mmCIF file with all atom_site columns, C-alpha atoms and ligand atoms in Angstrom:
data_model
loop_
_atom_site.group_PDB
_atom_site.id
_atom_site.type_symbol
_atom_site.label_atom_id
_atom_site.label_alt_id
_atom_site.label_comp_id
_atom_site.label_asym_id
_atom_site.label_entity_id
_atom_site.label_seq_id
_atom_site.pdbx_PDB_ins_code
_atom_site.Cartn_x
_atom_site.Cartn_y
_atom_site.Cartn_z
_atom_site.occupancy
_atom_site.B_iso_or_equiv
_atom_site.pdbx_formal_charge
_atom_site.auth_seq_id
_atom_site.auth_comp_id
_atom_site.auth_asym_id
_atom_site.auth_atom_id
_atom_site.pdbx_PDB_model_num
ATOM   1   C CA  . MET A 1 1   ? 285.608 -19.984 323.116 1.00 44.00 ? 1   MET A CA  1
ATOM   2   C CA  . LYS A 1 2   ? 287.347 -16.647 322.550 1.00 56.00 ? 2   LYS A CA  1
ATOM   3   C CA  . LYS A 1 3   ? 285.085 -13.753 322.101 1.00 82.00 ? 3   LYS A CA  1
ATOM   4   C CA  . GLY A 1 4   ? 285.617 -11.590 318.985 1.00 94.00 ? 4   GLY A CA  1
ATOM   5   C CA  . PHE A 1 5   ? 285.420 -7.817  318.721 1.00 96.00 ? 5   PHE A CA  1
ATOM   6   C CA  . PHE A 1 6   ? 282.752 -5.470  317.578 1.00 98.00 ? 6   PHE A CA  1
ATOM   7   C CA  . ILE A 1 7   ? 283.884 -2.262  315.880 1.00 98.00 ? 7   ILE A CA  1
ATOM   8   C CA  . THR A 1 8   ? 281.468 0.428   314.628 1.00 98.00 ? 8   THR A CA  1
ATOM   9   C CA  . PHE A 1 9   ? 282.039 3.134   311.974 1.00 98.00 ? 9   PHE A CA  1
ATOM   10  C CA  . GLU A 1 10  ? 280.120 6.395   312.461 1.00 98.00 ? 10  GLU A CA  1
ATOM   11  C CA  . GLY A 1 11  ? 279.773 9.882   311.162 1.00 97.00 ? 11  GLY A CA  1
ATOM   12  C CA  . ALA A 1 12  ? 277.569 12.260  309.207 1.00 95.00 ? 12  ALA A CA  1
ATOM   13  C CA  . ASP A 1 13  ? 276.493 11.457  305.645 1.00 92.00 ? 13  ASP A CA  1
ATOM   14  C CA  . GLY A 1 14  ? 279.315 11.929  303.245 1.00 91.00 ? 14  GLY A CA  1
ATOM   15  C CA  . CYS A 1 15  ? 282.114 11.414  305.882 1.00 93.00 ? 15  CYS A CA  1
ATOM   16  C CA  . GLY A 1 16  ? 283.583 8.431   304.078 1.00 94.00 ? 16  GLY A CA  1
ATOM   17  C CA  . LYS A 1 17  ? 283.105 5.878   306.757 1.00 96.00 ? 17  LYS A CA  1
ATOM   18  C CA  . THR A 1 18  ? 281.998 3.068   304.382 1.00 96.00 ? 18  THR A CA  1
ATOM   19  C CA  . THR A 1 19  ? 285.103 3.354   302.368 1.00 97.00 ? 19  THR A CA  1
ATOM   20  C CA  . GLN A 1 20  ? 287.257 3.244   305.515 1.00 98.00 ? 20  GLN A CA  1
ATOM   21  C CA  . SER A 1 21  ? 285.257 0.278   306.917 1.00 98.00 ? 21  SER A CA  1
ATOM   22  C CA  . LYS A 1 22  ? 285.929 -1.722  303.823 1.00 98.00 ? 22  LYS A CA  1
ATOM   23  C CA  . LEU A 1 23  ? 289.672 -0.752  303.933 1.00 98.00 ? 23  LEU A CA  1
ATOM   24  C CA  . VAL A 1 24  ? 289.811 -1.905  307.574 1.00 98.00 ? 24  VAL A CA  1
ATOM   25  C CA  . GLN A 1 25  ? 288.062 -5.137  306.668 1.00 98.00 ? 25  GLN A CA  1
ATOM   26  C CA  . GLU A 1 26  ? 290.742 -5.832  303.948 1.00 98.00 ? 26  GLU A CA  1
ATOM   27  C CA  . TYR A 1 27  ? 293.540 -4.863  306.429 1.00 98.00 ? 27  TYR A CA  1
ATOM   28  C CA  . LEU A 1 28  ? 292.289 -7.192  309.163 1.00 97.00 ? 28  LEU A CA  1
ATOM   29  C CA  . GLU A 1 29  ? 291.546 -10.069 306.784 1.00 97.00 ? 29  GLU A CA  1
ATOM   30  C CA  . ASN A 1 30  ? 295.113 -9.770  305.456 1.00 97.00 ? 30  ASN A CA  1
ATOM   31  C CA  . SER A 1 31  ? 296.353 -9.918  309.051 1.00 94.00 ? 31  SER A CA  1
ATOM   32  C CA  . GLY A 1 32  ? 294.542 -13.202 309.490 1.00 95.00 ? 32  GLY A CA  1
ATOM   33  C CA  . TYR A 1 33  ? 291.358 -12.225 311.289 1.00 95.00 ? 33  TYR A CA  1
ATOM   34  C CA  . GLU A 1 34  ? 288.021 -13.565 310.366 1.00 97.00 ? 34  GLU A CA  1
ATOM   35  C CA  . VAL A 1 35  ? 285.908 -10.449 309.744 1.00 98.00 ? 35  VAL A CA  1
ATOM   36  C CA  . VAL A 1 36  ? 282.130 -9.893  309.017 1.00 98.00 ? 36  VAL A CA  1
ATOM   37  C CA  . TRP A 1 37  ? 281.241 -6.554  307.445 1.00 98.00 ? 37  TRP A CA  1
ATOM   38  C CA  . THR A 1 38  ? 277.697 -5.395  307.983 1.00 98.00 ? 38  THR A CA  1
ATOM   39  C CA  . ARG A 1 39  ? 275.686 -2.207  308.209 1.00 98.00 ? 39  ARG A CA  1
ATOM   40  C CA  . GLU A 1 40  ? 272.662 -0.446  309.642 1.00 98.00 ? 40  GLU A CA  1
ATOM   41  C CA  . PRO A 1 41  ? 270.013 0.107   308.634 1.00 96.00 ? 41  PRO A CA  1
ATOM   42  C CA  . GLY A 1 42  ? 269.206 -3.029  306.674 1.00 94.00 ? 42  GLY A CA  1
ATOM   43  C CA  . ALA A 1 43  ? 271.920 -5.725  306.684 1.00 92.00 ? 43  ALA A CA  1
ATOM   44  C CA  . LYS A 1 44  ? 269.715 -8.502  305.384 1.00 91.00 ? 44  LYS A CA  1
ATOM   45  C CA  . GLY A 1 45  ? 266.175 -9.974  305.244 1.00 94.00 ? 45  GLY A CA  1
ATOM   46  C CA  . LEU A 1 46  ? 263.647 -8.058  307.331 1.00 95.00 ? 46  LEU A CA  1
ATOM   47  C CA  . GLY A 1 47  ? 266.237 -5.349  308.023 1.00 94.00 ? 47  GLY A CA  1
ATOM   48  C CA  . GLN A 1 48  ? 266.328 -4.518  304.217 1.00 95.00 ? 48  GLN A CA  1
ATOM   49  C CA  . LYS A 1 49  ? 262.630 -4.054  304.173 1.00 96.00 ? 49  LYS A CA  1
ATOM   50  C CA  . ILE A 1 50  ? 262.948 -1.635  307.182 1.00 95.00 ? 50  ILE A CA  1
ATOM   51  C CA  . ARG A 1 51  ? 265.760 0.113   305.307 1.00 94.00 ? 51  ARG A CA  1
ATOM   52  C CA  . GLU A 1 52  ? 263.561 0.678   302.333 1.00 94.00 ? 52  GLU A CA  1
ATOM   53  C CA  . LEU A 1 53  ? 260.879 2.356   304.505 1.00 93.00 ? 53  LEU A CA  1
ATOM   54  C CA  . LEU A 1 54  ? 263.425 4.507   306.355 1.00 92.00 ? 54  LEU A CA  1
ATOM   55  C CA  . LEU A 1 55  ? 265.246 5.877   303.363 1.00 91.00 ? 55  LEU A CA  1
ATOM   56  C CA  . HIS A 1 56  ? 262.623 5.922   300.687 1.00 91.00 ? 56  HIS A CA  1
ATOM   57  C CA  . TYR A 1 57  ? 259.154 6.337   302.178 1.00 92.00 ? 57  TYR A CA  1
ATOM   58  C CA  . ASP A 1 58  ? 257.861 9.680   300.760 1.00 91.00 ? 58  ASP A CA  1
ATOM   59  C CA  . GLY A 1 59  ? 255.124 10.635  303.319 1.00 92.00 ? 59  GLY A CA  1
ATOM   60  C CA  . ASP A 1 60  ? 255.553 12.331  306.691 1.00 92.00 ? 60  ASP A CA  1
ATOM   61  C CA  . VAL A 1 61  ? 257.329 10.270  309.325 1.00 92.00 ? 61  VAL A CA  1
ATOM   62  C CA  . ALA A 1 62  ? 256.958 11.072  312.929 1.00 93.00 ? 62  ALA A CA  1
ATOM   63  C CA  . PRO A 1 63  ? 260.394 11.348  314.606 1.00 91.00 ? 63  PRO A CA  1
ATOM   64  C CA  . MET A 1 64  ? 259.734 8.636   317.167 1.00 93.00 ? 64  MET A CA  1
ATOM   65  C CA  . CYS A 1 65  ? 258.416 6.272   314.465 1.00 95.00 ? 65  CYS A CA  1
ATOM   66  C CA  . GLU A 1 66  ? 261.732 6.835   312.614 1.00 94.00 ? 66  GLU A CA  1
ATOM   67  C CA  . ALA A 1 67  ? 263.625 6.099   315.745 1.00 96.00 ? 67  ALA A CA  1
ATOM   68  C CA  . PHE A 1 68  ? 261.675 2.891   316.437 1.00 97.00 ? 68  PHE A CA  1
ATOM   69  C CA  . LEU A 1 69  ? 262.255 1.585   312.874 1.00 97.00 ? 69  LEU A CA  1
ATOM   70  C CA  . PHE A 1 70  ? 266.009 2.089   313.253 1.00 97.00 ? 70  PHE A CA  1
ATOM   71  C CA  . LEU A 1 71  ? 265.882 0.391   316.666 1.00 98.00 ? 71  LEU A CA  1
ATOM   72  C CA  . ALA A 1 72  ? 263.697 -2.510  315.309 1.00 97.00 ? 72  ALA A CA  1
ATOM   73  C CA  . ASP A 1 73  ? 266.220 -3.116  312.576 1.00 97.00 ? 73  ASP A CA  1
ATOM   74  C CA  . ARG A 1 74  ? 268.980 -2.991  315.187 1.00 98.00 ? 74  ARG A CA  1
ATOM   75  C CA  . ALA A 1 75  ? 267.271 -5.517  317.519 1.00 97.00 ? 75  ALA A CA  1
ATOM   76  C CA  . GLN A 1 76  ? 267.025 -7.945  314.562 1.00 97.00 ? 76  GLN A CA  1
ATOM   77  C CA  . HIS A 1 77  ? 270.526 -7.309  313.428 1.00 97.00 ? 77  HIS A CA  1
ATOM   78  C CA  . ILE A 1 78  ? 272.119 -7.860  316.887 1.00 97.00 ? 78  ILE A CA  1
ATOM   79  C CA  . GLU A 1 79  ? 270.155 -11.148 317.450 1.00 96.00 ? 79  GLU A CA  1
ATOM   80  C CA  . HIS A 1 80  ? 270.658 -12.661 314.032 1.00 96.00 ? 80  HIS A CA  1
ATOM   81  C CA  . LEU A 1 81  ? 274.007 -11.502 312.898 1.00 97.00 ? 81  LEU A CA  1
ATOM   82  C CA  . ILE A 1 82  ? 276.181 -9.359  315.266 1.00 97.00 ? 82  ILE A CA  1
ATOM   83  C CA  . LYS A 1 83  ? 275.929 -11.332 318.497 1.00 96.00 ? 83  LYS A CA  1
ATOM   84  C CA  . PRO A 1 84  ? 276.414 -14.792 316.926 1.00 96.00 ? 84  PRO A CA  1
ATOM   85  C CA  . ALA A 1 85  ? 279.480 -13.630 314.955 1.00 97.00 ? 85  ALA A CA  1
ATOM   86  C CA  . VAL A 1 86  ? 281.138 -12.019 317.941 1.00 96.00 ? 86  VAL A CA  1
ATOM   87  C CA  . ASP A 1 87  ? 280.413 -14.985 320.074 1.00 95.00 ? 87  ASP A CA  1
ATOM   88  C CA  . ALA A 1 88  ? 282.082 -17.186 317.436 1.00 96.00 ? 88  ALA A CA  1
ATOM   89  C CA  . GLY A 1 89  ? 285.250 -15.132 317.752 1.00 95.00 ? 89  GLY A CA  1
ATOM   90  C CA  . LYS A 1 90  ? 284.930 -13.012 314.614 1.00 97.00 ? 90  LYS A CA  1
ATOM   91  C CA  . ILE A 1 91  ? 285.582 -9.338  314.194 1.00 97.00 ? 91  ILE A CA  1
ATOM   92  C CA  . VAL A 1 92  ? 282.276 -7.614  313.326 1.00 98.00 ? 92  VAL A CA  1
ATOM   93  C CA  . ILE A 1 93  ? 282.660 -4.323  311.481 1.00 98.00 ? 93  ILE A CA  1
ATOM   94  C CA  . CYS A 1 94  ? 279.406 -2.397  311.473 1.00 98.00 ? 94  CYS A CA  1
ATOM   95  C CA  . ASP A 1 95  ? 278.745 0.580   309.208 1.00 98.00 ? 95  ASP A CA  1
ATOM   96  C CA  . ARG A 1 96  ? 276.514 2.668   311.627 1.00 98.00 ? 96  ARG A CA  1
ATOM   97  C CA  . HIS A 1 97  ? 275.027 1.469   314.958 1.00 98.00 ? 97  HIS A CA  1
ATOM   98  C CA  . THR A 1 98  ? 273.704 2.876   318.195 1.00 98.00 ? 98  THR A CA  1
ATOM   99  C CA  . ASP A 1 99  ? 275.511 6.185   317.984 1.00 98.00 ? 99  ASP A CA  1
ATOM   100 C CA  . SER A 1 100 ? 273.727 7.013   314.795 1.00 98.00 ? 100 SER A CA  1
ATOM   101 C CA  . THR A 1 101 ? 270.406 7.028   316.632 1.00 98.00 ? 101 THR A CA  1
ATOM   102 C CA  . ILE A 1 102 ? 271.809 9.393   319.290 1.00 98.00 ? 102 ILE A CA  1
ATOM   103 C CA  . ALA A 1 103 ? 273.426 11.725  316.669 1.00 98.00 ? 103 ALA A CA  1
ATOM   104 C CA  . TYR A 1 104 ? 270.539 11.712  314.134 1.00 96.00 ? 104 TYR A CA  1
ATOM   105 C CA  . GLN A 1 105 ? 267.379 11.218  316.132 1.00 96.00 ? 105 GLN A CA  1
ATOM   106 C CA  . GLY A 1 106 ? 268.756 12.764  319.356 1.00 97.00 ? 106 GLY A CA  1
ATOM   107 C CA  . TYR A 1 107 ? 270.994 15.699  318.424 1.00 97.00 ? 107 TYR A CA  1
ATOM   108 C CA  . GLY A 1 108 ? 269.611 16.083  314.890 1.00 95.00 ? 108 GLY A CA  1
ATOM   109 C CA  . ARG A 1 109 ? 265.843 15.663  315.318 1.00 94.00 ? 109 ARG A CA  1
ATOM   110 C CA  . GLY A 1 110 ? 265.833 16.780  318.970 1.00 95.00 ? 110 GLY A CA  1
ATOM   111 C CA  . GLU A 1 111 ? 264.423 13.563  320.539 1.00 96.00 ? 111 GLU A CA  1
ATOM   112 C CA  . ASP A 1 112 ? 265.248 12.946  324.209 1.00 97.00 ? 112 ASP A CA  1
ATOM   113 C CA  . ILE A 1 113 ? 268.735 11.538  324.316 1.00 97.00 ? 113 ILE A CA  1
ATOM   114 C CA  . LYS A 1 114 ? 268.378 9.786   327.652 1.00 98.00 ? 114 LYS A CA  1
ATOM   115 C CA  . GLN A 1 115 ? 265.332 7.951   326.377 1.00 97.00 ? 115 GLN A CA  1
ATOM   116 C CA  . LEU A 1 116 ? 267.086 7.035   323.084 1.00 98.00 ? 116 LEU A CA  1
ATOM   117 C CA  . LYS A 1 117 ? 270.056 5.603   325.017 1.00 97.00 ? 117 LYS A CA  1
ATOM   118 C CA  . TYR A 1 118 ? 267.632 3.455   327.092 1.00 97.00 ? 118 TYR A CA  1
ATOM   119 C CA  . LEU A 1 119 ? 265.930 2.282   323.915 1.00 97.00 ? 119 LEU A CA  1
ATOM   120 C CA  . ASN A 1 120 ? 269.313 1.408   322.360 1.00 98.00 ? 120 ASN A CA  1
ATOM   121 C CA  . GLU A 1 121 ? 270.008 -0.696  325.430 1.00 97.00 ? 121 GLU A CA  1
ATOM   122 C CA  . LEU A 1 122 ? 266.701 -2.478  324.999 1.00 97.00 ? 122 LEU A CA  1
ATOM   123 C CA  . ALA A 1 123 ? 267.417 -3.049  321.301 1.00 97.00 ? 123 ALA A CA  1
ATOM   124 C CA  . THR A 1 124 ? 270.958 -4.440  321.737 1.00 98.00 ? 124 THR A CA  1
ATOM   125 C CA  . GLY A 1 125 ? 270.761 -6.201  325.062 1.00 95.00 ? 125 GLY A CA  1
ATOM   126 C CA  . SER A 1 126 ? 274.236 -6.410  326.462 1.00 74.00 ? 126 SER A CA  1
ATOM   127 C CA  . VAL A 1 127 ? 276.157 -6.159  323.249 1.00 92.00 ? 127 VAL A CA  1
ATOM   128 C CA  . LYS A 1 128 ? 278.223 -2.931  322.889 1.00 96.00 ? 128 LYS A CA  1
ATOM   129 C CA  . PRO A 1 129 ? 280.898 -1.893  320.502 1.00 98.00 ? 129 PRO A CA  1
ATOM   130 C CA  . ASP A 1 130 ? 284.452 -2.420  321.750 1.00 97.00 ? 130 ASP A CA  1
ATOM   131 C CA  . LEU A 1 131 ? 285.660 0.442   319.493 1.00 98.00 ? 131 LEU A CA  1
ATOM   132 C CA  . THR A 1 132 ? 283.919 3.109   317.605 1.00 98.00 ? 132 THR A CA  1
ATOM   133 C CA  . PHE A 1 133 ? 285.352 5.348   314.864 1.00 98.00 ? 133 PHE A CA  1
ATOM   134 C CA  . VAL A 1 134 ? 283.828 8.709   314.269 1.00 98.00 ? 134 VAL A CA  1
ATOM   135 C CA  . PHE A 1 135 ? 284.827 10.201  310.963 1.00 98.00 ? 135 PHE A CA  1
ATOM   136 C CA  . ASP A 1 136 ? 284.634 14.007  311.426 1.00 97.00 ? 136 ASP A CA  1
ATOM   137 C CA  . VAL A 1 137 ? 284.315 16.142  308.351 1.00 96.00 ? 137 VAL A CA  1
ATOM   138 C CA  . SER A 1 138 ? 283.154 19.757  307.711 1.00 95.00 ? 138 SER A CA  1
ATOM   139 C CA  . THR A 1 139 ? 279.424 19.804  306.704 1.00 90.00 ? 139 THR A CA  1
ATOM   140 C CA  . ASP A 1 140 ? 280.350 21.611  303.484 1.00 88.00 ? 140 ASP A CA  1
ATOM   141 C CA  . ILE A 1 141 ? 282.745 18.923  302.326 1.00 90.00 ? 141 ILE A CA  1
ATOM   142 C CA  . ALA A 1 142 ? 280.323 16.113  303.516 1.00 89.00 ? 142 ALA A CA  1
ATOM   143 C CA  . GLN A 1 143 ? 277.487 17.616  301.447 1.00 85.00 ? 143 GLN A CA  1
ATOM   144 C CA  . LYS A 1 144 ? 279.630 17.917  298.347 1.00 86.00 ? 144 LYS A CA  1
ATOM   145 C CA  . ARG A 1 145 ? 280.530 14.204  298.722 1.00 86.00 ? 145 ARG A CA  1
ATOM   146 C CA  . VAL A 1 146 ? 276.878 13.179  299.042 1.00 82.00 ? 146 VAL A CA  1
ATOM   147 C CA  . GLY A 1 147 ? 276.091 14.859  295.644 1.00 85.00 ? 147 GLY A CA  1
ATOM   148 C CA  . GLU A 1 148 ? 272.701 15.666  294.166 1.00 81.00 ? 148 GLU A CA  1
ATOM   149 C CA  . GLU A 1 149 ? 270.954 12.385  294.476 1.00 83.00 ? 149 GLU A CA  1
ATOM   150 C CA  . LYS A 1 150 ? 269.814 12.311  298.183 1.00 82.00 ? 150 LYS A CA  1
ATOM   151 C CA  . ASP A 1 151 ? 267.735 9.842   300.089 1.00 81.00 ? 151 ASP A CA  1
ATOM   152 C CA  . ARG A 1 152 ? 265.209 10.846  302.762 1.00 81.00 ? 152 ARG A CA  1
ATOM   153 C CA  . MET A 1 153 ? 267.785 11.241  305.534 1.00 81.00 ? 153 MET A CA  1
ATOM   154 C CA  . GLU A 1 154 ? 270.307 13.017  303.368 1.00 80.00 ? 154 GLU A CA  1
ATOM   155 C CA  . SER A 1 155 ? 267.654 15.484  302.248 1.00 81.00 ? 155 SER A CA  1
ATOM   156 C CA  . ALA A 1 156 ? 267.111 16.723  305.866 1.00 84.00 ? 156 ALA A CA  1
ATOM   157 C CA  . GLY A 1 157 ? 269.023 19.970  305.280 1.00 85.00 ? 157 GLY A CA  1
ATOM   158 C CA  . ILE A 1 158 ? 272.347 21.533  306.201 1.00 89.00 ? 158 ILE A CA  1
ATOM   159 C CA  . GLU A 1 159 ? 271.331 22.707  309.737 1.00 93.00 ? 159 GLU A CA  1
ATOM   160 C CA  . PHE A 1 160 ? 270.296 19.149  310.469 1.00 93.00 ? 160 PHE A CA  1
ATOM   161 C CA  . HIS A 1 161 ? 273.608 17.766  309.315 1.00 93.00 ? 161 HIS A CA  1
ATOM   162 C CA  . LYS A 1 162 ? 275.529 20.341  311.403 1.00 95.00 ? 162 LYS A CA  1
ATOM   163 C CA  . LYS A 1 163 ? 273.728 19.276  314.553 1.00 96.00 ? 163 LYS A CA  1
ATOM   164 C CA  . VAL A 1 164 ? 274.446 15.626  313.673 1.00 96.00 ? 164 VAL A CA  1
ATOM   165 C CA  . ARG A 1 165 ? 278.150 16.371  313.404 1.00 97.00 ? 165 ARG A CA  1
ATOM   166 C CA  . GLN A 1 166 ? 278.213 18.282  316.665 1.00 97.00 ? 166 GLN A CA  1
ATOM   167 C CA  . GLY A 1 167 ? 276.218 15.374  318.177 1.00 98.00 ? 167 GLY A CA  1
ATOM   168 C CA  . TYR A 1 168 ? 279.003 12.976  317.181 1.00 98.00 ? 168 TYR A CA  1
ATOM   169 C CA  . LEU A 1 169 ? 281.647 15.131  318.804 1.00 98.00 ? 169 LEU A CA  1
ATOM   170 C CA  . GLU A 1 170 ? 279.660 15.240  322.019 1.00 98.00 ? 170 GLU A CA  1
ATOM   171 C CA  . ILE A 1 171 ? 279.335 11.501  322.022 1.00 98.00 ? 171 ILE A CA  1
ATOM   172 C CA  . ALA A 1 172 ? 283.081 11.133  321.550 1.00 98.00 ? 172 ALA A CA  1
ATOM   173 C CA  . LYS A 1 173 ? 283.704 13.515  324.468 1.00 98.00 ? 173 LYS A CA  1
ATOM   174 C CA  . LEU A 1 174 ? 281.418 11.543  326.717 1.00 98.00 ? 174 LEU A CA  1
ATOM   175 C CA  . GLU A 1 175 ? 283.106 8.194   325.953 1.00 98.00 ? 175 GLU A CA  1
ATOM   176 C CA  . PRO A 1 176 ? 286.713 8.785   324.972 1.00 98.00 ? 176 PRO A CA  1
ATOM   177 C CA  . GLU A 1 177 ? 287.797 5.253   325.747 1.00 96.00 ? 177 GLU A CA  1
ATOM   178 C CA  . ARG A 1 178 ? 285.449 3.708   323.212 1.00 98.00 ? 178 ARG A CA  1
ATOM   179 C CA  . VAL A 1 179 ? 284.868 6.485   320.715 1.00 98.00 ? 179 VAL A CA  1
ATOM   180 C CA  . LYS A 1 180 ? 287.836 7.843   318.593 1.00 98.00 ? 180 LYS A CA  1
ATOM   181 C CA  . VAL A 1 181 ? 287.441 10.744  316.289 1.00 98.00 ? 181 VAL A CA  1
ATOM   182 C CA  . ILE A 1 182 ? 289.319 10.734  313.023 1.00 98.00 ? 182 ILE A CA  1
ATOM   183 C CA  . ASP A 1 183 ? 289.816 13.884  310.965 1.00 97.00 ? 183 ASP A CA  1
ATOM   184 C CA  . ALA A 1 184 ? 288.095 12.860  307.654 1.00 97.00 ? 184 ALA A CA  1
ATOM   185 C CA  . ASN A 1 185 ? 288.708 16.065  305.801 1.00 95.00 ? 185 ASN A CA  1
ATOM   186 C CA  . ASN A 1 186 ? 291.863 14.543  304.440 1.00 94.00 ? 186 ASN A CA  1
ATOM   187 C CA  . ASN A 1 187 ? 292.272 12.232  301.500 1.00 94.00 ? 187 ASN A CA  1
ATOM   188 C CA  . ILE A 1 188 ? 291.396 8.553   301.684 1.00 96.00 ? 188 ILE A CA  1
ATOM   189 C CA  . GLU A 1 189 ? 294.939 7.384   302.176 1.00 97.00 ? 189 GLU A CA  1
ATOM   190 C CA  . LYS A 1 190 ? 295.710 9.772   305.038 1.00 97.00 ? 190 LYS A CA  1
ATOM   191 C CA  . VAL A 1 191 ? 292.351 9.007   306.733 1.00 98.00 ? 191 VAL A CA  1
ATOM   192 C CA  . PHE A 1 192 ? 293.112 5.296   306.527 1.00 98.00 ? 192 PHE A CA  1
ATOM   193 C CA  . GLU A 1 193 ? 296.654 5.763   307.953 1.00 98.00 ? 193 GLU A CA  1
ATOM   194 C CA  . ASP A 1 194 ? 295.121 7.513   310.958 1.00 98.00 ? 194 ASP A CA  1
ATOM   195 C CA  . THR A 1 195 ? 292.379 4.922   311.377 1.00 98.00 ? 195 THR A CA  1
ATOM   196 C CA  . LYS A 1 196 ? 294.951 2.068   311.187 1.00 98.00 ? 196 LYS A CA  1
ATOM   197 C CA  . LYS A 1 197 ? 297.103 3.723   313.914 1.00 98.00 ? 197 LYS A CA  1
ATOM   198 C CA  . THR A 1 198 ? 294.052 3.850   316.226 1.00 98.00 ? 198 THR A CA  1
ATOM   199 C CA  . LEU A 1 199 ? 293.044 0.328   315.283 1.00 98.00 ? 199 LEU A CA  1
ATOM   200 C CA  . ASP A 1 200 ? 296.659 -1.147  315.865 1.00 97.00 ? 200 ASP A CA  1
ATOM   201 C CA  . CYS A 1 201 ? 296.656 0.546   319.361 1.00 96.00 ? 201 CYS A CA  1
ATOM   202 C CA  . PHE A 1 202 ? 293.338 -0.999  320.184 1.00 96.00 ? 202 PHE A CA  1
ATOM   203 C CA  . LEU A 1 203 ? 294.345 -4.522  319.080 1.00 95.00 ? 203 LEU A CA  1
ATOM   204 C CA  . ASN A 1 204 ? 297.614 -4.325  320.922 1.00 93.00 ? 204 ASN A CA  1
ATOM   205 C CA  . LEU A 1 205 ? 295.806 -3.359  324.119 1.00 90.00 ? 205 LEU A CA  1
ATOM   206 C CA  . LYS A 1 206 ? 293.221 -6.158  323.703 1.00 84.00 ? 206 LYS A CA  1
ATOM   207 C CA  . LEU A 1 207 ? 295.717 -8.830  322.728 1.00 76.00 ? 207 LEU A CA  1
ATOM   208 C CA  . HIS A 1 208 ? 298.100 -8.115  325.518 1.00 70.00 ? 208 HIS A CA  1
ATOM   209 C CA  . LYS A 1 209 ? 295.520 -7.904  328.246 1.00 66.00 ? 209 LYS A CA  1
HETATM 210 P P1  . TYD B 2 .   ? 272.915 4.929   304.236 1.00 73.86 ? 1   TYD B P1  1
HETATM 211 O O1  . TYD B 2 .   ? 272.606 4.967   302.836 1.00 73.86 ? 1   TYD B O1  1
HETATM 212 O O2  . TYD B 2 .   ? 273.293 3.641   304.931 1.00 73.86 ? 1   TYD B O2  1
HETATM 213 O O3  . TYD B 2 .   ? 273.977 6.031   304.455 1.00 73.86 ? 1   TYD B O3  1
HETATM 214 P P2  . TYD B 2 .   ? 275.443 5.995   304.907 1.00 73.86 ? 1   TYD B P2  1
HETATM 215 O O4  . TYD B 2 .   ? 276.142 5.490   303.738 1.00 73.86 ? 1   TYD B O4  1
HETATM 216 O O5  . TYD B 2 .   ? 275.767 7.492   305.148 1.00 73.86 ? 1   TYD B O5  1
HETATM 217 O O6  . TYD B 2 .   ? 275.508 5.218   306.175 1.00 73.86 ? 1   TYD B O6  1
HETATM 218 O O7  . TYD B 2 .   ? 271.696 5.690   305.072 1.00 73.86 ? 1   TYD B O7  1
HETATM 219 C C1  . TYD B 2 .   ? 271.574 5.529   306.462 1.00 73.86 ? 1   TYD B C1  1
HETATM 220 C C2  . TYD B 2 .   ? 270.866 6.757   306.869 1.00 73.86 ? 1   TYD B C2  1
HETATM 221 O O8  . TYD B 2 .   ? 270.212 6.559   308.030 1.00 73.86 ? 1   TYD B O8  1
HETATM 222 C C3  . TYD B 2 .   ? 271.945 7.907   307.151 1.00 73.86 ? 1   TYD B C3  1
HETATM 223 O O9  . TYD B 2 .   ? 271.476 9.191   306.728 1.00 73.86 ? 1   TYD B O9  1
HETATM 224 C C4  . TYD B 2 .   ? 271.972 7.925   308.684 1.00 73.86 ? 1   TYD B C4  1
HETATM 225 C C5  . TYD B 2 .   ? 270.604 7.456   309.104 1.00 73.86 ? 1   TYD B C5  1
HETATM 226 N N1  . TYD B 2 .   ? 270.486 6.742   310.362 1.00 73.86 ? 1   TYD B N1  1
HETATM 227 C C6  . TYD B 2 .   ? 269.815 7.359   311.442 1.00 73.86 ? 1   TYD B C6  1
HETATM 228 O O10 . TYD B 2 .   ? 269.201 8.455   311.246 1.00 73.86 ? 1   TYD B O10 1
HETATM 229 N N2  . TYD B 2 .   ? 269.634 6.690   312.648 1.00 73.86 ? 1   TYD B N2  1
HETATM 230 C C7  . TYD B 2 .   ? 270.138 5.480   312.797 1.00 73.86 ? 1   TYD B C7  1
HETATM 231 O O11 . TYD B 2 .   ? 270.019 4.867   313.919 1.00 73.86 ? 1   TYD B O11 1
HETATM 232 C C8  . TYD B 2 .   ? 270.886 4.944   311.686 1.00 73.86 ? 1   TYD B C8  1
HETATM 233 C C9  . TYD B 2 .   ? 271.503 3.482   311.862 1.00 73.86 ? 1   TYD B C9  1
HETATM 234 C C10 . TYD B 2 .   ? 271.040 5.553   310.576 1.00 73.86 ? 1   TYD B C10 1
#
């Protein structure tokens, strides 16, 4: 059976990746692909309970506890949703995945990146994104887009979010084949146009291999 594709959408809070991921879903479905849209943390079931803890628990959270909760959610998500859908030939679009842990818990919180990469591998088994978009936006614009009502992660402060942004740019530098940076300072239409160009390139390459 033909294997599908796994595409992830990444970037700092307020970068607009969720909007873009939904536009890409619509574009791919209109082009005849079977698409599953999902997200981390908390796609469904147990994951939703972990999401609630991660975003709304109001006590102190040790950084490695935070990392393990994201990883626990990921292990469940891969096994129960992502892997079966990709194996069935679908395109899985995931709003945040492994690179969020490297950018937020690694570059942002300062946890050991090598260890986090290893833990990501444990959580995901052999499943890796075929393509990853990083939506890069200035921290000022991003913070304005997030607005006043912030969850636990969004409340982590401007310096934290600057580190997260730089982290994503480092990740893209290290894996340029997989990770494509899109300038997300522009309006929705222009960002989508740029995203679509990169996506079409990727699909052409895959389909003519
Ligand atoms: P969410 O409301 O889904 O935000 P967004 O719409 O920006 O994706 O909240 C997810 C938050 O969790 C976001 O601030 C990023 C953070 N996060 C991590 O810190 N590490 C991770 O591994 C993941 C998946 C998310």
